[in-house]
Structures are given as structure tokens and as C-alpha cells.
Amino acid sequence: MSEKPEMSEDPKPRRRQARGERRITQLLQAAANVFCANGYTAASTNAIAREAHVSPGTLYQYFPNKEAIAVELGERLMYEMREAHGQAFTPENLALPLPELLDAVVDPLIAFNCANPVFLALMHGSEVPGKIAEEHDALHASLIERVRLLIAHYLPDSPPADCVRVADMAFAVFKGGLHLVLAAPEGPERDATIAELKQVLLRYLDPVIGQGTLAAGTPAIAGGGVTTSRTP
Amino acid sequence: MSEKPEMSEDPKPRRRQARGERRITQLLQAAANVFCANGYTAASTNAIAREAHVSPGTLYQYFPNKEAIAVELGERLMYEMREAHGQAFTPENLALPLPELLDAVVDPLIAFNCANPVFLALMHGSEVPGKIAEEHDALHASLIERVRLLIAHYLPDSPPADCVRVADMAFAVFKGGLHLVLAAPEGPERDATIAELKQVLLRYLDPVIGQGTLAAGTPAIAGGGVTTSRTP
DNA sequence: AGGAAACGCGAGCGATCACTCGTGTTTGTC
DNA sequence: GACAAACACGAGTGATCGCTCGCGTTTCCT
């Protein structure tokens, strides 16, 4: 043993050239497009290779099988996502009023999903292989945990089961609204949908938190009175 | 022309015996199980036939292709669903206070989806053929329209765009919560999740409707103070 | 009874897909 | 320049899937 200087990593420490790294990102980008358009199972490896303008043989030089493509893509997306929204849950945001807190948490998540629609396509389908589902469950659990901590911070005396239920429901509501946001065309209509989603979360969580401004006329972001301007 | 007395129907007026009708429902039930377990694309026709304890040839005597199985299943489910919740939107329910109105609308929908989990599996997947997607869009549009009429009834002076946005958002929130309800184990936990979902919708819609009881202590159904009982 | 038609079967056909392999090309190192 | 290794290719392979076809069985009608 100890024949190679690099024996600390995987059993296959394949040396990659710069060209190879470029091919990998190129293939992952192509896979993202095909997954997004047709879903995981309907996406053929030949179609991914064609989208990347390479041969099937080249694809299989960098990925052992189709699942590995989705797993690697999922891992990179999760890394980006944790990085993008990680700062949203910093402790200093706990001091913010609820509307601003919602902005800080919701906006990065929506922006990420708008920029990477393949993420939902991979995480959401019931057709994905088990490995992706595990990744998704882990990410989901970590997000829920952050929301739960946030809620528990405002309700230290509540039973943990209640906090979990509120966190789960808030996140489920967000996911439902997220689909609506992504379905809306980019522009003012999407912005209005985002504002409406924040309204839902605000009205749901405000009585729970019980300290914010229950002002019916202080919308979160742009669009005063976006929601059904009640005529007096 | 006019050779057969029955030329008013389809070009293929295949006469079915009672045995055949039984086989069809049996095959559709088997298809529902397989679709629910593996999704549409991953479900093979041979697997459906095996689940129904018939041969592939028998399956294709009643359905021209795999898509037709899903379409027929979808149509029967939609018929059941419209029948089940149709009474929820009767005009007399417009007079109900918001909590009771929510019960009348939400409960039948949740009960249907709990009894027929294959419905969401078929409607929700992005892998389904175009025919199913069209059916889903039609049902979705009709449901949204009913919600929109409900909202417009309370807000006759609001811009239509606002009513549509509120109806869309309320329905999206319901769908998100529905997944959470189905993920919860049957029993008190599921009931609590249902109550929580109604809380979300109540708090969102109550200021919109602007006439209901914004009482923080009048839960919709069972479970007084289910939500994070705030200690005074 | 007896004929027609619906029912039922399962081996097999063509197409497609994930994946391989033998061969040729480019890149890094001495 | 020479050698090795990474890179690139694309026709081909085995497996699977949607679906067919020929033939035997059951049911209905007269």
C-alpha cells in the first residue's frame, strides 16, 4: 500500500484536466435543461449528451450512470442554495420586525428557485432515485429546523409539537406559493404574487409571533394595498 | 351507411359484457395502485396487468394504449371529485361565517384526496401526457373560478385582477397544505394539520372578506387553541 | 344446439434506453 | 520529441417496455 501520494480521497482519485472540469459543468448545465424540460425519467442520457454537444461515450467518462448526474447536480444546487439563504437566518435577523424578517427569508429562496427551476423539478418529482430523495429530505429538514428555531425563539413556552406544526405549515404554504410565483410571468405580476405570498405568511405568523405590527396597510414590499384594496 | 341501429355514438361502439365492465374497473384500480407507487412513466403496462392478475393482451382489449388508462382513470376521479365537493359551493353556503365556509369547502377536498391518493400523483407529476394535463387544467380552472366567485361576492368593488390573485393564492396555499396533510399519519396528527391549514386560510381570507369573526379563539373545528396556545 | 362475438391468454416484435468498447486525438511531463 | 494519461468519439449490446397477434374459452342470442 501507499503507492500513490494521494490515497486520502476516494478509491478513484481520477486526475482531471481543466478541460475535463469544463466538460463536467457543461454536462451538468445540459442535464439541468433536459431534466427541467422532460423530468428525470423521461430525460435520456443520449439527449443530455446531445444537448451538451458531446458523444454518449464522453458523458460516461465523467459520470458512472444517469443517477450520478442528477446526484451531482443536486449536490451543487443544494450547496448554492444553502450559501444563498444561509445568511437569511443569522441571529441578527431575529430582531427584525416580522415583515422585514419575511423579506429576508423568503426573497433569497424565491430568487434561487427562479434562477434554478431545475431544482424544483428534481426535488419535487416522485420519479427521482432514492439518492436525490435523501438529499431533498436532508435539506428540507434543515430548513424546517431553522424555521422551527425561529418560531421557538418567539414562543419559548409553547409545546415543541406546536412549533413543529407551525414551522411545517409555514414551509408548506411557502412551497405552494412558490409554485404560483414560478408559474406567473416575470415582471409586475410575479412581484404581486410574491407580495401576496408574504401577506399569507404575515397574517398567519403575526398572531403566532404576537409582537409585530398587525397593520393591515403596511405591505411587505412594493405595491401598497396590493391585496384587494378594500373600499371604505 | 346506416347499417347498424347504433351509429350515433363513437366509431367503435364495442359491446361490453358485464364481465368486461368488471375487468375495466379492476384494471383501473390496479393502475391506480401502480401509478401511485411508481408514478406514471415508471409504471409499466405489464406491471398493471400483473397487479390486476390478467395478461397484457387482456389489458389491451380494453384500453388502446397506456395513456388511455390514465385518461380514463383521471376522468372517473374528476367526476367523483366534482360530485363530492360540488355541494360545497352551493349559494346557501355564501351566508355562512368564514370558519364554517372553510369547513364546507376544505373538508370534502381533503377527504377525497385522502381516499384517492392517486389523484395527486396523476395531476401533480410533470411526466403525465398532455391529455391528463388538459383535464387537470380544466378542473383547476373550474375550482379557481368557484373560489373567485366566492371572493368576488364579498368584494364586488375590487378589481377582478385582485380577486383572481387572491383566489389563486388561496388555492395554492391549500395545495401546499394538502401535501402536508397527506404526509401526516392518519389520526389526531392529521386532524391537527387540517385544523392548522384552516387557520392559515382563515387568517389570510378574514381581512379580505372583512366581515367574519376575527376571533383568535374560535377555531374552525375540533381542537381549541391548537395553534401555539399563547400564554397570556 | 350452434354460431357469433366478447373475453382471455402469453410469447414475441419493434423501438428505445442506459451503458460499453475499441480506436483515435489532445494534453501534460520528462 | 516521446511517452503516458486524460479526453473524445459513435456504433453497438443487452435489457426493458409498449404493444400485437394468433388461438383457445366463455357468454349471449336465437
Coordinates of C-alpha atoms (C1' of nucleotides) in Angstrom, one line a residue:
Chain A
M1 CA 0.0 0.0 0.0
S2 CA 0.9 3.7 0.0
E3 CA 2.0 3.6 -3.6
K4 CA 0.4 6.9 -4.5
P5 CA 0.9 10.2 -2.8
E6 CA -2.9 10.8 -3.0
M7 CA -4.5 8.0 -1.1
S8 CA -6.6 10.1 1.3
E9 CA -9.5 10.6 -1.1
D10 CA -11.9 8.3 -2.9
P11 CA -10.8 4.9 -4.2
K12 CA -10.9 6.5 -7.6
P13 CA -8.7 9.7 -7.5
R14 CA -9.1 10.3 -11.2
R15 CA -6.9 13.2 -12.2
R16 CA -8.9 15.8 -14.1
Q17 CA -7.6 18.3 -16.5
A18 CA -9.1 21.8 -16.8
R19 CA -10.8 20.6 -20.0
G20 CA -12.5 17.8 -18.0
E21 CA -13.8 20.2 -15.3
R22 CA -15.3 22.4 -18.0
R23 CA -17.0 19.4 -19.6
I24 CA -18.5 18.4 -16.3
T25 CA -20.1 21.8 -15.7
Q26 CA -21.2 21.8 -19.4
L27 CA -22.8 18.4 -19.0
L28 CA -24.5 19.4 -15.7
Q29 CA -25.9 22.5 -17.4
A30 CA -27.2 20.4 -20.3
A31 CA -28.7 17.9 -17.8
A32 CA -30.4 20.7 -16.0
N33 CA -32.1 21.9 -19.2
V34 CA -33.2 18.4 -20.2
F35 CA -34.4 17.5 -16.6
C36 CA -36.3 20.7 -16.5
A37 CA -38.0 20.2 -19.8
N38 CA -38.9 16.5 -19.6
G39 CA -38.4 15.4 -16.0
Y40 CA -35.8 12.9 -14.7
T41 CA -37.1 9.6 -16.1
A42 CA -38.0 10.9 -19.5
A43 CA -34.6 12.6 -19.9
S44 CA -32.3 10.2 -21.8
T45 CA -28.6 10.3 -21.3
N46 CA -28.2 10.5 -25.1
A47 CA -30.4 13.6 -25.1
I48 CA -28.2 15.1 -22.4
A49 CA -25.1 14.4 -24.3
R50 CA -26.6 15.8 -27.5
E51 CA -27.7 19.0 -25.5
A52 CA -24.0 19.3 -24.4
H53 CA -22.7 18.7 -28.0
V54 CA -20.7 15.7 -26.9
S55 CA -21.0 11.9 -27.5
P56 CA -22.6 9.5 -25.1
G57 CA -19.2 7.9 -24.5
T58 CA -17.8 11.3 -23.3
L59 CA -20.7 11.7 -20.9
Y60 CA -19.9 8.3 -19.3
Q61 CA -16.3 9.2 -18.9
Y62 CA -17.4 11.7 -16.2
F63 CA -20.5 10.1 -14.7
P64 CA -20.8 6.3 -13.9
N65 CA -24.6 6.4 -14.7
K66 CA -27.6 8.5 -15.1
E67 CA -28.4 8.8 -11.4
A68 CA -24.9 10.2 -10.7
I69 CA -25.6 13.1 -13.0
A70 CA -28.7 14.0 -11.0
V71 CA -27.0 13.5 -7.7
E72 CA -24.0 15.7 -8.6
L73 CA -26.4 18.3 -10.0
G74 CA -28.5 18.2 -6.9
E75 CA -25.5 18.5 -4.6
R76 CA -24.2 21.6 -6.4
L77 CA -27.6 23.2 -6.3
M78 CA -28.0 22.4 -2.6
Y79 CA -24.6 24.0 -1.9
E80 CA -25.6 27.1 -3.8
M81 CA -28.9 27.2 -2.0
R82 CA -27.5 26.9 1.5
E83 CA -25.0 29.6 0.6
A84 CA -27.7 31.9 -0.8
H85 CA -30.1 31.7 2.0
G86 CA -27.7 30.9 4.8
Q87 CA -27.3 34.5 5.7
A88 CA -31.0 34.9 6.0
F89 CA -31.2 33.1 9.2
T90 CA -28.4 34.9 11.0
P91 CA -29.3 35.7 14.6
E92 CA -29.3 39.5 14.0
N93 CA -32.4 39.0 11.8
L94 CA -34.3 37.7 14.9
A95 CA -34.5 41.3 16.0
L96 CA -36.3 42.4 12.8
P97 CA -40.0 43.0 12.7
L98 CA -41.9 40.2 11.0
P99 CA -42.4 41.9 7.6
E100 CA -38.7 42.5 7.2
L101 CA -37.9 39.1 8.6
L102 CA -40.1 37.5 6.0
D103 CA -38.4 39.5 3.3
A104 CA -35.0 38.3 4.5
V105 CA -36.1 34.7 4.5
V106 CA -38.4 34.5 1.5
D107 CA -36.7 36.6 -1.1
P108 CA -33.5 34.6 -1.4
L109 CA -35.4 31.3 -1.6
I110 CA -37.6 32.7 -4.3
A111 CA -34.7 34.2 -6.2
F112 CA -32.8 30.9 -6.1
N113 CA -35.8 28.9 -7.4
C114 CA -36.4 31.4 -10.2
A115 CA -32.8 31.2 -11.2
N116 CA -32.7 27.4 -11.0
P117 CA -36.0 26.0 -12.0
V118 CA -34.4 22.5 -12.3
F119 CA -34.1 22.4 -8.5
L120 CA -37.9 22.0 -8.0
A121 CA -38.1 19.7 -10.9
L122 CA -35.5 17.4 -9.3
M123 CA -36.7 17.7 -5.7
H124 CA -40.4 17.6 -6.4
G125 CA -40.8 14.6 -8.7
S126 CA -41.7 11.3 -7.2
E127 CA -39.7 9.7 -10.0
V128 CA -36.3 10.6 -8.8
P129 CA -34.0 7.9 -7.5
G130 CA -33.6 7.4 -3.8
K131 CA -30.3 9.3 -3.5
I132 CA -31.9 12.5 -4.6
A133 CA -34.8 12.0 -2.3
E134 CA -32.4 11.6 0.6
E135 CA -30.7 14.8 -0.3
H136 CA -34.0 16.6 -0.5
D137 CA -35.1 15.2 2.8
A138 CA -31.9 16.4 4.5
L139 CA -32.3 19.9 3.0
H140 CA -35.9 20.1 3.9
A141 CA -35.2 19.0 7.4
S142 CA -32.5 21.6 7.9
L143 CA -34.8 24.4 6.5
I144 CA -37.7 23.3 8.8
E145 CA -35.3 23.2 11.7
R146 CA -34.3 26.8 11.0
V147 CA -37.9 27.9 10.8
R148 CA -38.7 26.0 13.9
L149 CA -35.9 27.7 15.9
L150 CA -37.1 31.0 14.6
I151 CA -40.6 30.3 15.9
A152 CA -39.4 28.7 19.1
H153 CA -37.5 31.9 19.7
Y154 CA -40.7 33.9 19.8
L155 CA -42.6 31.2 21.7
P156 CA -40.3 29.7 24.2
D157 CA -43.1 28.4 26.4
S158 CA -45.1 26.6 23.6
P159 CA -45.0 22.8 23.3
P160 CA -42.4 21.7 20.8
A161 CA -45.1 19.9 18.8
D162 CA -46.9 23.1 18.2
C163 CA -43.7 24.8 17.0
V164 CA -43.0 22.0 14.6
R165 CA -46.5 22.1 13.3
V166 CA -46.4 25.8 12.7
A167 CA -43.0 25.5 11.0
D168 CA -44.2 22.7 8.8
M169 CA -47.3 24.5 7.8
A170 CA -45.4 27.8 7.1
F171 CA -43.0 25.9 4.9
A172 CA -45.7 24.0 3.1
V173 CA -47.6 27.3 2.5
F174 CA -44.4 28.7 1.1
K175 CA -43.9 25.8 -1.2
G176 CA -47.4 26.1 -2.5
G177 CA -47.0 29.8 -3.1
L178 CA -43.6 29.2 -4.7
H179 CA -45.2 27.2 -7.5
L180 CA -47.6 30.0 -8.1
V181 CA -44.8 32.5 -8.2
L182 CA -42.9 30.4 -10.7
A183 CA -46.0 30.0 -12.8
A184 CA -46.5 33.8 -13.0
P185 CA -44.7 35.6 -15.8
E186 CA -41.7 37.6 -14.8
G187 CA -42.5 41.2 -14.2
P188 CA -45.1 43.1 -12.1
E189 CA -47.4 40.1 -12.0
R190 CA -44.8 37.9 -10.4
D191 CA -43.9 40.7 -8.0
A192 CA -47.5 41.0 -7.0
T193 CA -47.7 37.2 -6.4
I194 CA -44.6 37.3 -4.2
A195 CA -46.1 40.2 -2.2
E196 CA -49.3 38.2 -1.8
L197 CA -47.5 35.1 -0.6
K198 CA -45.8 37.3 2.0
Q199 CA -49.2 38.6 3.0
V200 CA -50.3 35.0 3.6
L201 CA -47.3 34.2 5.8
L202 CA -47.5 37.5 7.6
R203 CA -51.2 37.1 8.5
Y204 CA -50.6 33.5 9.5
L205 CA -47.5 34.1 11.6
D206 CA -48.2 37.5 13.1
P207 CA -50.7 36.3 15.7
V208 CA -48.3 33.5 16.4
I209 CA -45.3 35.7 17.0
G210 CA -47.6 38.2 18.7
Q211 CA -45.4 41.2 18.7
G212 CA -45.2 42.5 15.2
T213 CA -47.2 45.2 13.5
L214 CA -50.6 43.8 12.6
A215 CA -51.1 46.8 10.4
A216 CA -53.3 46.0 7.5
G217 CA -51.9 48.8 5.5
T218 CA -48.1 48.1 5.7
P219 CA -47.4 45.8 2.9
A220 CA -44.0 44.0 2.9
I221 CA -42.5 45.4 -0.3
A222 CA -43.7 47.3 -3.3
G223 CA -47.3 47.7 -4.0
G224 CA -49.3 49.4 -1.4
G225 CA -52.7 47.8 -1.0
V226 CA -51.9 45.1 -3.5
T227 CA -54.3 42.8 -1.8
T228 CA -57.9 43.5 -2.6
S229 CA -57.9 47.2 -1.8
R230 CA -60.9 47.3 0.5
T231 CA -63.0 50.4 -0.3
P232 CA -64.0 52.1 2.9
Chain B
M1 CA -74.3 3.8 -44.4
S2 CA -77.0 3.2 -41.7
E3 CA -76.2 -0.5 -41.5
K4 CA -76.3 -0.6 -37.7
P5 CA -79.1 0.7 -35.5
E6 CA -76.4 2.2 -33.2
M7 CA -74.5 4.7 -35.2
S8 CA -75.0 7.7 -33.0
E9 CA -72.0 7.0 -30.7
D10 CA -68.3 6.6 -31.2
P11 CA -66.9 5.0 -34.4
K12 CA -66.2 1.9 -32.2
P13 CA -69.4 1.0 -30.4
R14 CA -67.8 -2.0 -28.8
R15 CA -70.5 -4.0 -27.0
R16 CA -69.3 -4.8 -23.4
Q17 CA -70.5 -7.6 -21.3
A18 CA -70.8 -7.3 -17.5
R19 CA -67.6 -9.3 -17.2
G20 CA -65.8 -6.6 -19.3
E21 CA -67.1 -3.7 -17.2
R22 CA -65.8 -5.5 -14.1
R23 CA -62.4 -6.1 -15.8
I24 CA -62.2 -2.4 -16.6
T25 CA -62.8 -1.2 -13.0
Q26 CA -60.4 -3.9 -11.9
L27 CA -57.7 -2.7 -14.3
L28 CA -58.2 0.9 -13.3
Q29 CA -57.9 0.0 -9.6
A30 CA -54.7 -1.8 -10.4
A31 CA -53.4 1.1 -12.5
A32 CA -54.2 3.4 -9.6
N33 CA -52.0 1.3 -7.3
V34 CA -49.1 1.2 -9.7
F35 CA -49.3 4.8 -10.7
C36 CA -49.5 5.8 -7.0
A37 CA -46.4 3.6 -6.2
N38 CA -44.1 4.4 -9.1
G39 CA -45.5 7.4 -10.9
Y40 CA -46.9 7.4 -14.5
T41 CA -43.8 6.8 -16.6
A42 CA -42.3 4.2 -14.4
A43 CA -45.5 2.2 -14.3
S44 CA -45.3 -0.4 -17.0
T45 CA -48.4 -1.8 -18.6
N46 CA -47.2 -5.3 -17.9
A47 CA -47.0 -4.4 -14.2
I48 CA -50.5 -3.0 -14.3
A49 CA -51.8 -6.2 -15.9
R50 CA -49.9 -8.3 -13.3
E51 CA -51.4 -6.2 -10.5
A52 CA -54.8 -6.9 -11.9
H53 CA -54.0 -10.7 -12.4
V54 CA -54.6 -10.6 -16.1
S55 CA -52.4 -10.9 -19.1
P56 CA -51.1 -7.9 -21.1
G57 CA -53.3 -8.9 -24.0
T58 CA -56.4 -8.6 -21.9
L59 CA -55.4 -5.1 -20.8
Y60 CA -55.1 -4.0 -24.4
Q61 CA -58.5 -5.3 -25.1
Y62 CA -60.0 -2.6 -23.0
F63 CA -57.5 0.3 -23.5
P64 CA -55.9 1.2 -26.8
N65 CA -52.7 2.3 -25.0
K66 CA -51.1 3.3 -21.7
E67 CA -52.2 6.9 -21.9
A68 CA -55.9 5.9 -22.3
I69 CA -55.6 4.1 -18.9
A70 CA -54.5 7.2 -17.2
V71 CA -57.0 9.4 -19.0
E72 CA -60.0 7.1 -18.1
L73 CA -58.8 6.9 -14.5
G74 CA -58.4 10.7 -14.4
E75 CA -61.9 11.2 -15.8
R76 CA -63.5 8.9 -13.3
L77 CA -61.6 10.6 -10.4
M78 CA -62.6 14.1 -11.6
Y79 CA -66.2 13.0 -11.9
E80 CA -66.1 11.7 -8.3
M81 CA -64.4 14.9 -7.1
R82 CA -66.8 17.3 -8.8
E83 CA -69.7 15.3 -7.3
A84 CA -68.1 15.2 -3.8
H85 CA -67.3 18.9 -3.5
G86 CA -69.9 20.3 -5.8
Q87 CA -72.4 20.8 -3.0
A88 CA -69.8 22.7 -1.1
F89 CA -70.2 25.7 -3.3
T90 CA -73.9 26.0 -3.2
P91 CA -75.2 29.5 -2.8
E92 CA -76.6 28.9 0.6
N93 CA -73.1 28.4 1.9
L94 CA -72.3 32.1 1.0
A95 CA -74.3 33.1 4.0
L96 CA -72.1 31.0 6.3
P97 CA -69.5 32.7 8.5
L98 CA -65.9 32.2 7.2
P99 CA -64.9 29.3 9.5
E100 CA -67.9 27.3 8.6
L101 CA -67.5 28.2 4.9
L102 CA -63.9 26.9 5.1
D103 CA -65.1 23.7 6.6
A104 CA -67.6 23.2 3.9
V105 CA -65.1 23.8 1.1
V106 CA -61.9 22.3 2.5
D107 CA -63.1 19.1 4.2
P108 CA -64.6 17.4 1.1
L109 CA -61.5 18.2 -0.9
I110 CA -59.2 16.8 1.8
A111 CA -61.4 13.7 2.3
F112 CA -61.3 13.0 -1.4
N113 CA -57.6 13.3 -1.7
C114 CA -57.1 11.1 1.3
A115 CA -59.3 8.4 -0.2
N116 CA -57.7 8.7 -3.6
P117 CA -54.0 9.5 -3.3
V118 CA -53.5 8.5 -6.9
F119 CA -55.3 11.7 -7.9
L120 CA -52.5 13.9 -6.8
A121 CA -49.9 11.5 -8.2
L122 CA -51.6 11.8 -11.6
M123 CA -52.3 15.6 -11.6
H124 CA -49.1 16.7 -9.9
G125 CA -46.5 14.9 -12.0
S126 CA -44.8 16.8 -14.8
E127 CA -44.4 13.5 -16.6
V128 CA -48.0 12.9 -17.5
P129 CA -49.1 13.1 -21.1
G130 CA -50.8 16.1 -22.4
K131 CA -54.3 14.8 -22.2
I132 CA -54.1 14.4 -18.4
A133 CA -52.6 17.9 -18.1
E134 CA -55.5 19.3 -20.0
E135 CA -58.0 17.6 -17.7
H136 CA -56.1 18.9 -14.7
D137 CA -56.1 22.4 -16.1
A138 CA -59.8 22.3 -16.7
L139 CA -60.5 21.1 -13.2
H140 CA -58.1 23.6 -11.7
A141 CA -59.7 26.4 -13.6
S142 CA -63.2 25.4 -12.5
L143 CA -62.1 25.3 -8.9
I144 CA -60.4 28.6 -9.1
E145 CA -63.4 30.1 -10.7
R146 CA -65.6 29.0 -7.9
V147 CA -63.2 30.4 -5.4
R148 CA -63.0 33.6 -7.4
L149 CA -66.8 34.0 -7.4
L150 CA -66.9 33.4 -3.7
I151 CA -64.4 36.1 -3.2
A152 CA -66.0 38.5 -5.7
H153 CA -69.2 38.0 -3.8
Y154 CA -67.7 39.6 -0.8
L155 CA -65.7 42.2 -2.7
P156 CA -67.9 43.4 -5.5
D157 CA -66.0 46.6 -5.9
S158 CA -62.5 45.2 -6.1
P159 CA -60.6 44.9 -9.4
P160 CA -61.0 41.5 -11.0
A161 CA -57.3 41.1 -11.1
D162 CA -57.2 41.3 -7.3
C163 CA -59.9 38.7 -6.9
V164 CA -58.1 36.3 -9.2
R165 CA -54.8 36.8 -7.4
V166 CA -56.5 36.1 -4.0
A167 CA -58.2 33.0 -5.4
D168 CA -55.0 31.7 -6.9
M169 CA -53.1 32.2 -3.8
A170 CA -55.7 30.7 -1.6
F171 CA -55.8 27.6 -3.8
A172 CA -52.0 27.4 -3.9
V173 CA -51.9 27.6 -0.2
F174 CA -54.5 24.8 0.1
K175 CA -52.5 22.6 -2.3
G176 CA -49.3 23.1 -0.3
G177 CA -51.1 22.3 3.0
L178 CA -52.8 19.3 1.3
H179 CA -49.4 17.7 0.8
L180 CA -48.6 18.2 4.4
V181 CA -52.0 16.7 5.4
L182 CA -51.4 13.6 3.3
A183 CA -47.9 13.2 4.6
A184 CA -49.1 13.2 8.2
P185 CA -50.2 9.9 9.7
E186 CA -53.9 9.3 10.0
G187 CA -55.3 10.2 13.4
P188 CA -55.0 13.2 15.6
E189 CA -51.9 14.4 14.0
R190 CA -53.6 14.6 10.6
D191 CA -56.6 16.3 12.2
A192 CA -54.3 18.9 13.8
T193 CA -52.6 19.6 10.5
I194 CA -56.0 20.0 8.8
A195 CA -57.0 22.5 11.6
E196 CA -53.8 24.3 11.1
L197 CA -54.3 24.6 7.4
K198 CA -57.7 26.1 8.0
Q199 CA -56.1 28.6 10.4
V200 CA -53.8 29.7 7.6
L201 CA -56.7 30.2 5.2
L202 CA -58.9 31.8 7.8
R203 CA -56.3 34.4 8.8
Y204 CA -55.5 35.1 5.2
L205 CA -59.0 35.5 4.0
D206 CA -60.7 37.0 7.0
P207 CA -59.3 40.5 6.5
V208 CA -60.1 40.1 2.8
I209 CA -63.7 39.2 3.4
G210 CA -63.8 41.8 6.2
Q211 CA -67.0 40.7 7.9
G212 CA -66.2 37.5 9.7
T213 CA -65.2 36.9 13.2
L214 CA -61.5 37.7 13.6
A215 CA -61.7 36.0 16.9
A216 CA -58.3 34.5 17.8
G217 CA -60.0 31.9 20.0
T218 CA -62.7 30.4 17.7
P219 CA -61.0 27.6 15.9
A220 CA -62.7 26.2 12.9
I221 CA -63.3 22.6 14.1
A222 CA -62.1 20.5 16.9
G223 CA -59.0 21.5 18.9
G224 CA -59.5 24.7 20.8
G225 CA -56.2 26.6 20.7
V226 CA -54.4 24.0 18.7
T227 CA -52.2 26.7 17.3
T228 CA -49.4 27.6 19.7
S229 CA -51.5 28.4 22.6
R230 CA -50.2 31.8 23.5
T231 CA -49.7 32.1 27.2
P232 CA -51.2 35.4 28.4
Chain C
dA1 C1' -77.8 -26.8 -30.2
dG2 C1' -74.9 -23.8 -32.5
dG3 C1' -72.9 -19.8 -34.3
dA4 C1' -71.2 -15.1 -33.4
dA5 C1' -68.8 -12.1 -30.7
dA6 C1' -66.7 -10.7 -26.5
dC7 C1' -63.2 -12.4 -23.4
dG8 C1' -58.6 -14.2 -22.2
dC9 C1' -54.0 -15.6 -23.0
dG10 C1' -48.7 -15.1 -23.4
dA11 C1' -44.9 -15.5 -26.5
dG12 C1' -42.9 -12.3 -29.2
dC13 C1' -42.0 -7.9 -32.2
dG14 C1' -40.0 -3.3 -32.9
dA15 C1' -38.4 0.6 -30.6
dT16 C1' -35.9 2.9 -27.1
dC17 C1' -32.8 3.4 -23.4
dA18 C1' -28.7 3.1 -20.3
dC19 C1' -24.4 1.9 -21.0
dT20 C1' -19.7 -0.2 -23.3
dC21 C1' -15.7 -0.6 -26.0
dG22 C1' -12.3 -0.2 -29.4
dT23 C1' -10.0 3.4 -31.6
dG24 C1' -8.2 7.8 -32.5
dT25 C1' -6.9 12.7 -30.5
dT26 C1' -5.2 16.2 -27.2
dT27 C1' -2.6 17.5 -23.2
dG28 C1' 0.9 17.4 -19.6
dT29 C1' 5.6 15.9 -18.3
dC30 C1' 10.4 14.4 -18.9
Chain D
dG1 C1' 10.4 14.6 -29.3
dA2 C1' 8.4 10.8 -26.8
dC3 C1' 5.6 8.5 -23.7
dA4 C1' 1.5 8.2 -20.7
dA5 C1' -2.7 9.5 -19.4
dA6 C1' -6.8 12.1 -19.9
dC7 C1' -10.2 13.2 -23.4
dA8 C1' -13.4 12.3 -27.3
dC9 C1' -15.9 9.5 -30.3
dG10 C1' -20.2 6.7 -32.0
dA11 C1' -21.6 2.3 -33.5
dG12 C1' -23.1 -1.4 -30.9
dT13 C1' -25.1 -4.5 -26.9
dG14 C1' -28.3 -6.3 -23.7
dA15 C1' -32.4 -5.2 -21.3
dT16 C1' -36.9 -3.3 -21.0
dC17 C1' -41.2 -1.5 -22.5
dG18 C1' -45.4 -0.6 -25.1
dC19 C1' -48.0 -3.2 -27.8
dT20 C1' -49.6 -7.1 -31.3
dC21 C1' -51.3 -11.4 -32.9
dG22 C1' -52.9 -16.0 -33.3
dC23 C1' -55.6 -19.1 -30.9
dG24 C1' -58.4 -21.1 -27.3
dT25 C1' -62.6 -20.2 -23.9
dT26 C1' -66.8 -18.2 -22.2
dT27 C1' -71.1 -15.7 -22.8
dC28 C1' -75.1 -14.2 -25.3
dC29 C1' -78.8 -14.7 -28.6
dT30 C1' -81.9 -17.3 -31.5

